[in-house]
One Martini backbone bead per residue (centre of mass of N, CA, C, O) as a GRO file, in nm:
protein
  481
    1MET     BB    1   0.102   0.022   0.008
    2THR     BB    2   0.063   0.390  -0.079
    3PHE     BB    3   0.197   0.672   0.045
    4ASN     BB    4   0.226   0.997   0.144
    5ILE     BB    5   0.485   1.164   0.277
    6LYS     BB    6   0.581   1.399   0.475
    7LYS     BB    7   0.763   1.645   0.498
    8GLY     BB    8   0.965   1.577   0.771
    9PHE     BB    9   0.864   1.295   0.919
   10VAL     BB   10   1.134   1.109   0.936
   11LEU     BB   11   1.242   1.247   1.220
   12LEU     BB   12   1.027   1.052   1.428
   13VAL     BB   13   1.196   0.794   1.578
   14ALA     BB   14   1.194   0.954   1.892
   15LEU     BB   15   0.920   1.065   2.031
   16SER     BB   16   0.961   0.974   2.338
   17CYS     BB   17   1.158   1.230   2.340
   18LEU     BB   18   1.004   1.531   2.524
   19ASN     BB   19   1.240   1.740   2.659
   20VAL     BB   20   1.164   1.614   2.985
   21SER     BB   21   1.083   1.323   2.874
   22CYS     BB   22   1.133   0.971   2.857
   23THR     BB   23   0.977   0.711   2.652
   24ASP     BB   24   0.813   0.432   2.501
   25ASP     BB   25   0.531   0.563   2.566
   26PHE     BB   26   0.256   0.767   2.536
   27GLU     BB   27   0.079   0.654   2.784
   28GLU     BB   28   0.295   0.719   3.010
   29ILE     BB   29   0.253   1.019   2.996
   30ASN     BB   30  -0.062   1.028   3.079
   31ILE     BB   31  -0.098   0.818   3.318
   32ASP     BB   32   0.183   0.973   3.477
   33PRO     BB   33   0.218   1.315   3.508
   34ASN     BB   34   0.387   1.341   3.766
   35ARG     BB   35   0.672   1.278   3.654
   36ILE     BB   36   0.613   1.592   3.549
   37GLU     BB   37   0.660   1.870   3.668
   38LYS     BB   38   0.721   2.052   3.393
   39ILE     BB   39   0.557   2.146   3.120
   40SER     BB   40   0.569   2.189   2.781
   41PRO     BB   41   0.397   2.285   2.521
   42GLY     BB   42   0.507   2.001   2.363
   43THR     BB   43   0.452   1.741   2.548
   44LEU     BB   44   0.142   1.660   2.464
   45LEU     BB   45   0.104   1.673   2.150
   46ASN     BB   46   0.183   1.380   2.043
   47PRO     BB   47   0.004   1.205   2.229
   48THR     BB   48  -0.263   1.322   2.127
   49LEU     BB   49  -0.249   1.259   1.826
   50TYR     BB   50  -0.209   0.954   1.852
   51GLU     BB   51  -0.446   0.884   2.031
   52MET     BB   52  -0.660   1.003   1.891
   53ALA     BB   53  -0.632   0.882   1.612
   54SER     BB   54  -0.630   0.580   1.687
   55PHE     BB   55  -0.908   0.578   1.821
   56ASN     BB   56  -1.070   0.684   1.575
   57THR     BB   57  -1.007   0.438   1.388
   58THR     BB   58  -1.141   0.223   1.565
   59ARG     BB   59  -1.428   0.356   1.559
   60SER     BB   60  -1.472   0.338   1.268
   61ASN     BB   61  -1.483   0.029   1.286
   62ASP     BB   62  -1.675  -0.041   1.536
   63PHE     BB   63  -1.913   0.177   1.423
   64THR     BB   64  -1.947   0.345   1.169
   65PHE     BB   65  -1.938   0.109   0.960
   66GLU     BB   66  -2.228   0.002   1.078
   67ILE     BB   67  -2.403   0.242   1.087
   68MET     BB   68  -2.302   0.325   0.768
   69GLN     BB   69  -2.271   0.069   0.568
   70VAL     BB   70  -1.951  -0.066   0.522
   71GLY     BB   71  -1.964  -0.272   0.761
   72LEU     BB   72  -1.954  -0.609   0.913
   73PRO     BB   73  -2.037  -0.878   1.079
   74PHE     BB   74  -1.933  -1.212   0.979
   75PRO     BB   75  -2.127  -1.348   1.134
   76SER     BB   76  -2.471  -1.246   1.203
   77ALA     BB   77  -2.748  -1.350   1.362
   78SER     BB   78  -2.766  -1.106   1.574
   79GLY     BB   79  -2.775  -0.809   1.622
   80GLY     BB   80  -2.602  -0.532   1.617
   81GLU     BB   81  -2.512  -0.204   1.492
   82HIS     BB   82  -2.641  -0.278   1.202
   83ARG     BB   83  -2.927  -0.312   1.378
   84TYR     BB   84  -2.942  -0.098   1.614
   85ASP     BB   85  -2.786  -0.230   1.851
   86ILE     BB   86  -2.754  -0.021   2.131
   87GLY     BB   87  -2.585   0.019   2.409
   88GLU     BB   88  -2.552   0.203   2.698
   89ASN     BB   89  -2.200   0.183   2.659
   90ALA     BB   90  -2.113   0.258   2.357
   91GLY     BB   91  -1.963   0.557   2.452
   92SER     BB   92  -1.761   0.534   2.693
   93SER     BB   93  -1.483   0.537   2.559
   94THR     BB   94  -1.532   0.826   2.441
   95TRP     BB   95  -1.556   0.978   2.683
   96ASN     BB   96  -1.295   0.894   2.836
   97THR     BB   97  -1.093   0.974   2.616
   98TYR     BB   98  -1.169   1.266   2.555
   99TYR     BB   99  -1.128   1.373   2.845
  100ARG     BB  100  -0.829   1.306   2.889
  101TRP     BB  101  -0.729   1.485   2.643
  102LEU     BB  102  -0.844   1.748   2.736
  103THR     BB  103  -0.679   1.785   2.970
  104ASN     BB  104  -0.397   1.785   2.827
  105ILE     BB  105  -0.467   2.049   2.659
  106LYS     BB  106  -0.509   2.238   2.909
  107GLU     BB  107  -0.217   2.203   2.981
  108MET     BB  108  -0.099   2.308   2.697
  109HIS     BB  109  -0.214   2.590   2.705
  110ALA     BB  110  -0.107   2.682   2.970
  111ALA     BB  111   0.187   2.668   2.876
  112ALA     BB  112   0.161   2.854   2.639
  113VAL     BB  113   0.090   3.098   2.812
  114ALA     BB  114   0.328   3.101   2.996
  115ALA     BB  115   0.535   3.124   2.730
  116GLU     BB  116   0.435   3.302   2.520
  117ASP     BB  117   0.295   3.100   2.267
  118PRO     BB  118   0.099   3.122   2.010
  119ASN     BB  119   0.134   2.849   1.852
  120TYR     BB  120   0.063   2.657   2.070
  121GLU     BB  121  -0.211   2.803   2.163
  122ALA     BB  122  -0.339   2.753   1.875
  123ILE     BB  123  -0.330   2.440   1.890
  124ALA     BB  124  -0.487   2.398   2.146
  125LEU     BB  125  -0.739   2.513   2.047
  126THR     BB  126  -0.775   2.314   1.799
  127LEU     BB  127  -0.791   2.052   1.974
  128ASN     BB  128  -1.003   2.132   2.161
  129ALA     BB  129  -1.232   2.171   1.925
  130TRP     BB  130  -1.206   1.880   1.799
  131VAL     BB  131  -1.284   1.710   2.064
  132TYR     BB  132  -1.543   1.854   2.130
  133SER     BB  133  -1.704   1.797   1.892
  134LEU     BB  134  -1.707   1.501   1.907
  135LEU     BB  135  -1.822   1.489   2.182
  136THR     BB  136  -2.098   1.660   2.127
  137ASP     BB  137  -2.179   1.483   1.843
  138SER     BB  138  -2.223   1.211   2.056
  139PHE     BB  139  -2.424   1.354   2.283
  140GLY     BB  140  -2.435   1.664   2.339
  141ASP     BB  141  -2.446   1.754   2.631
  142VAL     BB  142  -2.152   1.885   2.809
  143PRO     BB  143  -1.894   1.927   2.986
  144MET     BB  144  -1.675   2.227   3.003
  145GLU     BB  145  -1.623   2.460   3.203
  146GLU     BB  146  -1.594   2.224   3.463
  147ALA     BB  147  -1.394   2.063   3.313
  148ALA     BB  148  -1.085   1.995   3.469
  149ARG     BB  149  -1.144   2.081   3.801
  150GLY     BB  150  -1.027   1.896   4.047
  151GLU     BB  151  -0.812   2.113   4.172
  152GLU     BB  152  -1.092   2.296   4.264
  153GLY     BB  153  -1.320   2.078   4.358
  154ILE     BB  154  -1.462   1.978   4.054
  155PHE     BB  155  -1.629   1.655   4.036
  156ASN     BB  156  -1.936   1.786   3.924
  157PRO     BB  157  -2.000   1.879   3.635
  158ALA     BB  158  -2.160   2.085   3.449
  159PHE     BB  159  -2.353   2.131   3.176
  160ASN     BB  160  -2.332   2.215   2.839
  161SER     BB  161  -2.450   2.325   2.579
  162GLN     BB  162  -2.420   2.289   2.263
  163GLN     BB  163  -2.412   2.567   2.189
  164GLU     BB  164  -2.195   2.660   2.377
  165VAL     BB  165  -1.980   2.488   2.271
  166TYR     BB  166  -1.984   2.596   1.985
  167THR     BB  167  -1.929   2.895   2.052
  168LYS     BB  168  -1.651   2.841   2.166
  169ILE     BB  169  -1.489   2.685   1.955
  170LEU     BB  170  -1.542   2.913   1.735
  171SER     BB  171  -1.396   3.127   1.904
  172ASP     BB  172  -1.115   2.996   1.926
  173LEU     BB  173  -1.071   2.967   1.635
  174ASP     BB  174  -1.056   3.260   1.575
  175HIS     BB  175  -0.831   3.320   1.759
  176ALA     BB  176  -0.622   3.159   1.629
  177SER     BB  177  -0.596   3.282   1.366
  178THR     BB  178  -0.444   3.538   1.509
  179LEU     BB  179  -0.173   3.366   1.643
  180PHE     BB  180  -0.038   3.279   1.419
  181ASP     BB  181   0.337   3.263   1.364
  182LYS     BB  182   0.573   3.239   1.097
  183SER     BB  183   0.814   3.379   1.264
  184ARG     BB  184   0.792   3.145   1.458
  185LYS     BB  185   0.933   2.870   1.622
  186MET     BB  186   0.903   2.536   1.708
  187ILE     BB  187   1.084   2.446   2.017
  188TYR     BB  188   0.909   2.182   2.144
  189GLY     BB  189   0.996   1.990   1.923
  190THR     BB  190   0.843   1.752   1.704
  191ASP     BB  191   0.581   1.712   1.515
  192ILE     BB  192   0.404   1.446   1.364
  193LEU     BB  193   0.205   1.606   1.151
  194TYR     BB  194   0.399   1.887   1.056
  195GLY     BB  195   0.694   1.939   1.136
  196ASN     BB  196   0.649   2.262   1.235
  197ASP     BB  197   0.435   2.373   1.027
  198ILE     BB  198   0.240   2.648   1.066
  199SER     BB  199   0.087   2.669   0.800
  200MET     BB  200  -0.057   2.386   0.843
  201TRP     BB  201  -0.213   2.446   1.098
  202GLN     BB  202  -0.372   2.697   0.990
  203ARG     BB  203  -0.535   2.520   0.786
  204PHE     BB  204  -0.656   2.333   0.971
  205SER     BB  205  -0.819   2.550   1.160
  206ASN     BB  206  -0.976   2.655   0.914
  207SER     BB  207  -1.104   2.374   0.811
  208LEU     BB  208  -1.246   2.315   1.096
  209ARG     BB  209  -1.429   2.559   1.091
  210LEU     BB  210  -1.586   2.468   0.835
  211ARG     BB  211  -1.707   2.215   0.950
  212LEU     BB  212  -1.846   2.333   1.201
  213LEU     BB  213  -2.027   2.550   1.048
  214LEU     BB  214  -2.184   2.351   0.890
  215ARG     BB  215  -2.288   2.184   1.129
  216VAL     BB  216  -2.462   2.483   1.224
  217SER     BB  217  -2.628   2.604   0.974
  218GLY     BB  218  -2.929   2.540   1.072
  219LYS     BB  219  -2.839   2.794   1.275
  220SER     BB  220  -2.884   3.103   1.257
  221GLU     BB  221  -2.754   3.207   1.544
  222MET     BB  222  -2.451   3.146   1.383
  223ASN     BB  223  -2.391   3.262   1.110
  224ALA     BB  224  -2.234   3.051   0.929
  225GLU     BB  225  -2.257   3.135   0.618
  226SER     BB  226  -2.095   3.401   0.642
  227ARG     BB  227  -1.846   3.275   0.795
  228MET     BB  228  -1.756   3.093   0.547
  229ALA     BB  229  -1.753   3.319   0.328
  230GLU     BB  230  -1.517   3.468   0.452
  231ILE     BB  231  -1.294   3.242   0.443
  232ILE     BB  232  -1.320   3.183   0.129
  233ASN     BB  233  -1.278   3.505   0.042
  234ASN     BB  234  -1.006   3.498   0.269
  235LEU     BB  235  -0.749   3.289   0.199
  236GLU     BB  236  -0.500   3.479   0.289
  237GLN     BB  237  -0.615   3.486   0.603
  238TYR     BB  238  -0.762   3.193   0.546
  239PRO     BB  239  -0.619   2.918   0.528
  240VAL     BB  240  -0.657   2.611   0.367
  241PHE     BB  241  -0.709   2.322   0.206
  242THR     BB  242  -0.553   2.255  -0.141
  243SER     BB  243  -0.435   1.960  -0.061
  244ASN     BB  244  -0.301   1.665   0.037
  245ALA     BB  245  -0.047   1.790   0.179
  246HIS     BB  246  -0.245   1.944   0.407
  247ALA     BB  247  -0.354   1.730   0.566
  248ALA     BB  248  -0.484   1.572   0.858
  249ILE     BB  249  -0.254   1.319   0.843
  250LEU     BB  250  -0.137   1.035   1.008
  251GLU     BB  251   0.164   0.889   1.007
  252ILE     BB  252   0.200   0.526   1.046
  253THR     BB  253   0.529   0.360   1.042
  254GLY     BB  254   0.594   0.125   1.272
  255ILE     BB  255   0.784   0.310   1.468
  256PRO     BB  256   0.832   0.336   1.753
  257PRO     BB  257   0.530   0.478   1.869
  258LEU     BB  258   0.420   0.430   1.564
  259ILE     BB  259   0.162   0.233   1.587
  260SER     BB  260  -0.043   0.029   1.542
  261PRO     BB  261  -0.389  -0.031   1.681
  262TRP     BB  262  -0.341  -0.319   1.583
  263GLY     BB  263  -0.197  -0.589   1.711
  264ARG     BB  264  -0.378  -0.770   1.505
  265ALA     BB  265  -0.448  -0.718   1.176
  266VAL     BB  266  -0.646  -0.962   1.127
  267ASP     BB  267  -0.887  -0.860   1.316
  268PHE     BB  268  -0.997  -0.666   1.084
  269ARG     BB  269  -1.122  -0.927   0.872
  270THR     BB  270  -1.217  -1.107   1.088
  271GLY     BB  271  -1.547  -1.151   1.095
  272ARG     BB  272  -1.598  -1.003   0.813
  273ALA     BB  273  -1.786  -0.752   0.604
  274ALA     BB  274  -1.888  -0.592   0.330
  275ALA     BB  275  -2.116  -0.372   0.250
  276ALA     BB  276  -2.344  -0.332  -0.006
  277PHE     BB  277  -2.388  -0.032  -0.025
  278PHE     BB  278  -2.098   0.065  -0.050
  279ILE     BB  279  -1.981  -0.139  -0.272
  280ASP     BB  280  -2.216  -0.080  -0.482
  281ASN     BB  281  -2.136   0.220  -0.537
  282MET     BB  282  -1.832   0.148  -0.628
  283ASN     BB  283  -1.926  -0.028  -0.870
  284GLU     BB  284  -2.087   0.208  -1.022
  285LEU     BB  285  -1.822   0.387  -1.039
  286ASN     BB  286  -1.549   0.224  -1.069
  287ASP     BB  287  -1.365   0.231  -0.825
  288PRO     BB  288  -1.023   0.238  -0.721
  289ARG     BB  289  -1.061   0.191  -0.388
  290ARG     BB  290  -1.141  -0.110  -0.369
  291GLU     BB  291  -0.855  -0.252  -0.341
  292LYS     BB  292  -0.790  -0.070  -0.075
  293PHE     BB  293  -1.044  -0.163   0.110
  294PHE     BB  294  -1.078  -0.461  -0.027
  295THR     BB  295  -1.167  -0.768  -0.104
  296GLN     BB  296  -1.258  -1.037  -0.284
  297ALA     BB  297  -1.500  -1.238  -0.361
  298THR     BB  298  -1.578  -1.572  -0.315
  299SER     BB  299  -1.623  -1.873  -0.332
  300ARG     BB  300  -1.656  -2.121  -0.091
  301ASP     BB  301  -1.380  -2.252  -0.197
  302GLY     BB  302  -1.183  -2.022  -0.305
  303LYS     BB  303  -1.129  -2.033  -0.633
  304THR     BB  304  -1.346  -1.786  -0.712
  305GLN     BB  305  -1.357  -1.476  -0.831
  306LEU     BB  306  -1.634  -1.222  -0.772
  307GLY     BB  307  -1.542  -0.969  -0.673
  308TYR     BB  308  -1.740  -0.705  -0.550
  309LYS     BB  309  -1.899  -0.832  -0.238
  310GLY     BB  310  -2.172  -0.793  -0.026
  311ILE     BB  311  -2.355  -0.744   0.280
  312PRO     BB  312  -2.625  -0.691   0.423
  313SER     BB  313  -2.728  -0.477   0.635
  314GLY     BB  314  -2.948  -0.629   0.849
  315TYR     BB  315  -2.995  -0.910   0.805
  316GLU     BB  316  -3.183  -1.169   0.724
  317GLY     BB  317  -3.120  -1.452   0.895
  318SER     BB  318  -2.890  -1.662   0.771
  319ASP     BB  319  -2.564  -1.688   0.642
  320THR     BB  320  -2.618  -1.936   0.440
  321GLN     BB  321  -2.777  -1.766   0.208
  322PHE     BB  322  -2.474  -1.716   0.126
  323GLU     BB  323  -2.298  -1.832  -0.189
  324TYR     BB  324  -2.054  -1.657  -0.061
  325THR     BB  325  -1.764  -1.493   0.002
  326PRO     BB  326  -1.717  -1.203   0.117
  327SER     BB  327  -1.600  -0.921   0.127
  328THR     BB  328  -1.329  -0.758   0.298
  329MET     BB  329  -1.085  -0.630   0.468
  330ASN     BB  330  -0.808  -0.453   0.422
  331ILE     BB  331  -0.509  -0.526   0.581
  332ALA     BB  332  -0.350  -0.264   0.507
  333LEU     BB  333  -0.491  -0.040   0.668
  334VAL     BB  334  -0.354  -0.168   0.945
  335THR     BB  335  -0.052  -0.164   0.815
  336ALA     BB  336   0.231  -0.076   0.866
  337PRO     BB  337   0.223   0.149   0.679
  338MET     BB  338  -0.019   0.412   0.775
  339ILE     BB  339  -0.334   0.585   0.811
  340ALA     BB  340  -0.482   0.883   1.012
  341VAL     BB  341  -0.776   1.040   0.989
  342ILE     BB  342  -0.888   1.379   1.071
  343MET     BB  343  -0.858   1.578   0.785
  344SER     BB  344  -0.938   1.624   0.481
  345TYR     BB  345  -0.952   1.782   0.165
  346ALA     BB  346  -1.191   1.682   0.064
  347GLU     BB  347  -1.398   1.797   0.252
  348VAL     BB  348  -1.341   2.101   0.168
  349GLU     BB  349  -1.461   2.068  -0.122
  350PHE     BB  350  -1.744   1.972  -0.038
  351ILE     BB  351  -1.814   2.208   0.102
  352LYS     BB  352  -1.796   2.410  -0.132
  353ALA     BB  353  -1.997   2.267  -0.304
  354GLU     BB  354  -2.234   2.319  -0.102
  355LEU     BB  355  -2.215   2.631  -0.119
  356ALA     BB  356  -2.243   2.683  -0.403
  357GLN     BB  357  -2.507   2.541  -0.473
  358LYS     BB  358  -2.647   2.748  -0.241
  359GLY     BB  359  -2.511   3.050  -0.296
  360ILE     BB  360  -2.274   3.136  -0.065
  361ILE     BB  361  -2.101   3.103  -0.304
  362ALA     BB  362  -1.898   3.219  -0.558
  363SER     BB  363  -1.887   2.923  -0.744
  364ASP     BB  364  -1.796   2.590  -0.868
  365ALA     BB  365  -1.945   2.301  -0.787
  366GLN     BB  366  -1.806   2.103  -0.982
  367ALA     BB  367  -1.499   2.174  -0.925
  368HIS     BB  368  -1.530   2.079  -0.634
  369TYR     BB  369  -1.628   1.810  -0.658
  370GLU     BB  370  -1.389   1.687  -0.848
  371LYS     BB  371  -1.163   1.747  -0.641
  372GLY     BB  372  -1.274   1.578  -0.419
  373VAL     BB  373  -1.266   1.303  -0.559
  374LYS     BB  374  -0.972   1.297  -0.622
  375ALA     BB  375  -0.860   1.325  -0.341
  376ALA     BB  376  -0.987   1.067  -0.235
  377ILE     BB  377  -0.843   0.865  -0.402
  378GLU     BB  378  -0.540   0.958  -0.368
  379GLN     BB  379  -0.502   0.933  -0.055
  380TRP     BB  380  -0.508   0.596  -0.112
  381GLY     BB  381  -0.318   0.554  -0.389
  382ALA     BB  382  -0.488   0.599  -0.612
  383VAL     BB  383  -0.609   0.615  -0.933
  384MET     BB  384  -0.718   0.863  -1.147
  385PRO     BB  385  -0.938   0.833  -1.389
  386ALA     BB  386  -0.990   0.997  -1.668
  387ASP     BB  387  -1.318   0.860  -1.700
  388TYR     BB  388  -1.492   0.899  -1.456
  389PHE     BB  389  -1.708   1.135  -1.530
  390GLU     BB  390  -1.839   0.963  -1.772
  391ASN     BB  391  -1.996   0.839  -1.551
  392PRO     BB  392  -2.317   0.893  -1.467
  393ALA     BB  393  -2.249   0.831  -1.152
  394ALA     BB  394  -2.023   1.060  -1.141
  395ALA     BB  395  -2.139   1.280  -1.242
  396TYR     BB  396  -2.256   1.603  -1.224
  397ASP     BB  397  -2.590   1.692  -1.149
  398GLY     BB  398  -2.686   1.922  -0.938
  399THR     BB  399  -2.700   1.763  -0.663
  400PHE     BB  400  -2.674   1.688  -0.338
  401GLU     BB  401  -2.664   1.393  -0.335
  402ARG     BB  402  -2.409   1.355  -0.509
  403ILE     BB  403  -2.222   1.479  -0.310
  404MET     BB  404  -2.289   1.311  -0.047
  405LEU     BB  405  -2.189   1.050  -0.153
  406GLN     BB  406  -1.895   1.118  -0.205
  407LYS     BB  407  -1.848   1.210   0.095
  408TYR     BB  408  -1.911   0.940   0.228
  409LEU     BB  409  -1.658   0.805   0.094
  410ALA     BB  410  -1.447   1.006   0.190
  411LEU     BB  411  -1.496   0.935   0.507
  412TYR     BB  412  -1.346   0.700   0.528
  413PHE     BB  413  -1.206   0.665   0.832
  414THR     BB  414  -1.347   0.906   0.984
  415ASP     BB  415  -1.458   0.845   1.241
  416TYR     BB  416  -1.785   1.008   1.276
  417GLN     BB  417  -1.861   1.164   0.999
  418GLN     BB  418  -2.059   1.004   0.851
  419TRP     BB  419  -2.280   1.015   1.087
  420TYR     BB  420  -2.307   1.340   1.125
  421GLU     BB  421  -2.391   1.383   0.817
  422TYR     BB  422  -2.639   1.236   0.811
  423ARG     BB  423  -2.775   1.392   1.042
  424ARG     BB  424  -2.782   1.658   0.880
  425THR     BB  425  -2.899   1.532   0.586
  426GLY     BB  426  -2.985   1.207   0.532
  427LEU     BB  427  -2.709   1.136   0.395
  428PRO     BB  428  -2.733   0.882   0.260
  429GLU     BB  429  -3.004   0.656   0.167
  430LEU     BB  430  -3.055   0.391   0.385
  431PRO     BB  431  -3.121   0.083   0.403
  432LYS     BB  432  -3.375  -0.149   0.500
  433THR     BB  433  -3.482  -0.385   0.752
  434GLU     BB  434  -3.667  -0.602   0.950
  435ALA     BB  435  -3.407  -0.646   1.151
  436MET     BB  436  -3.426  -0.369   1.243
  437LEU     BB  437  -3.395  -0.172   1.508
  438ASN     BB  438  -3.543   0.103   1.618
  439ASP     BB  439  -3.758   0.144   1.399
  440LYS     BB  440  -3.541   0.172   1.163
  441ARG     BB  441  -3.340   0.391   1.322
  442VAL     BB  442  -3.081   0.601   1.315
  443PRO     BB  443  -2.885   0.677   1.544
  444VAL     BB  444  -2.799   1.011   1.709
  445ARG     BB  445  -2.669   0.873   1.983
  446PHE     BB  446  -2.528   0.859   2.270
  447ARG     BB  447  -2.536   0.750   2.585
  448TYR     BB  448  -2.473   0.807   2.890
  449PRO     BB  449  -2.284   0.707   3.097
  450SER     BB  450  -2.319   0.517   3.398
  451THR     BB  451  -2.127   0.676   3.553
  452VAL     BB  452  -2.260   0.947   3.520
  453GLN     BB  453  -2.526   0.897   3.637
  454GLN     BB  454  -2.397   0.811   3.939
  455MET     BB  455  -2.163   1.045   3.979
  456ASN     BB  456  -2.370   1.293   3.831
  457ALA     BB  457  -2.673   1.298   3.873
  458GLU     BB  458  -2.788   1.598   3.876
  459ASN     BB  459  -2.648   1.695   3.603
  460TYR     BB  460  -2.770   1.471   3.434
  461ARG     BB  461  -3.069   1.543   3.475
  462LYS     BB  462  -3.046   1.834   3.361
  463ALA     BB  463  -2.953   1.753   3.084
  464VAL     BB  464  -3.187   1.554   3.001
  465GLU     BB  465  -3.400   1.784   3.041
  466ALA     BB  466  -3.302   1.966   2.814
  467MET     BB  467  -3.299   1.759   2.577
  468GLY     BB  468  -3.526   1.519   2.616
  469GLY     BB  469  -3.307   1.305   2.689
  470ASP     BB  470  -3.144   0.954   2.700
  471ASP     BB  471  -3.142   0.877   2.384
  472ILE     BB  472  -3.065   0.740   2.066
  473ASN     BB  473  -3.320   0.958   1.965
  474THR     BB  474  -3.194   1.214   2.091
  475LYS     BB  475  -3.159   1.530   1.950
  476VAL     BB  476  -2.953   1.738   1.868
  477TRP     BB  477  -2.925   2.082   1.818
  478TRP     BB  478  -2.819   2.070   1.496
  479GLU     BB  479  -3.034   1.888   1.405
  480ARG     BB  480  -3.252   1.785   1.211
  481GLU     BB  481  -3.607   1.743   1.184
   0.00000   0.00000   0.00000
């Protein structure tokens, strides 16, 4: 599998030595922070990037693939998230992991402010916005203002509304854009994402701001459309991703500590099948990413290849009804060298395509659509066919549905983004079966973990009352009606 290695990335074979502490494992830095008497602004940057990107990659596989009909366990006689059978604590690891790293990001921000280093302050604000957006989009209202304040005696933090969270993180990203200073060097170690290139961090911060503004664009009080137009119409002041080389994609080299989050890569494809909806769409497009994402289906005896062929999500009956061995996940995706996608350039182009189609920006929606498709294909090391858009299924047809189908494909393996965008738009339209639970409705959030219900009961109760319930069907503030 071939990936583009970012310039300067190879310098990081010894990332565990982070200025004031040296360890063989990122986890050790976080688990026992008391071993570090005083952190520098860069001490927690690389551990945060690696651990968050790794965790999100595994959650793409464990949850998003199933809920969004990309892949499913096979055989799967009953239950499963692809049938919308969502357990009470399905989001517990997400809650715990994100708050753990938000605490570290808070320390990083404080260290940057104390060191009077605007670039590390801007990076900390960007990372904080990124993680809080994932957290609130997964649960709705969450503790923010009083979170990570145990040293002040606040052990049962109040919840902030999702509108309050978004207002704060978007304000922080606005502020971050004024802080980046390319004349100053990053002096506290070499970061594993951009190799200390401030211009790249600035592009990521502004691109993230577009993603989050689009997420809340249905809420008139956020003035999101004019704010997005301001960014896109002033790209010299607010640079965003304009090529795959700019994307926030972490290269996992396989050299410790940059190792694959899969202990055994074979587990990625064992007992799995590609979902028919995702793979059928790629077949209709004759998409060159198929061989990067999946194996070919075979006859039951394994002697005959049958092309790319999946299994319906939420299928009824026994797995013996399928007279073939379906396509499964390509093990190369989780075998280092591999990538963990934080935010892609393709996503930015699809955002622009949507805004242009809606008349929010004066630009060519088709051009942005085609750039987005090309970037999404090449991101995975596939070659863009010269005649790709001659296929009527791939050609831009002026519909929002066409943009969102390609965006769905482009968000493959990007944390929970396919799920969030489906909840924002209702697209792509996912097929249903009689074996799907939850009244055949796609769940729209995780329930709060049982530990939160028990240990922070009063604030939990207030949050549930404000949101209208703690249910997988309780819509969050920005979600479409």
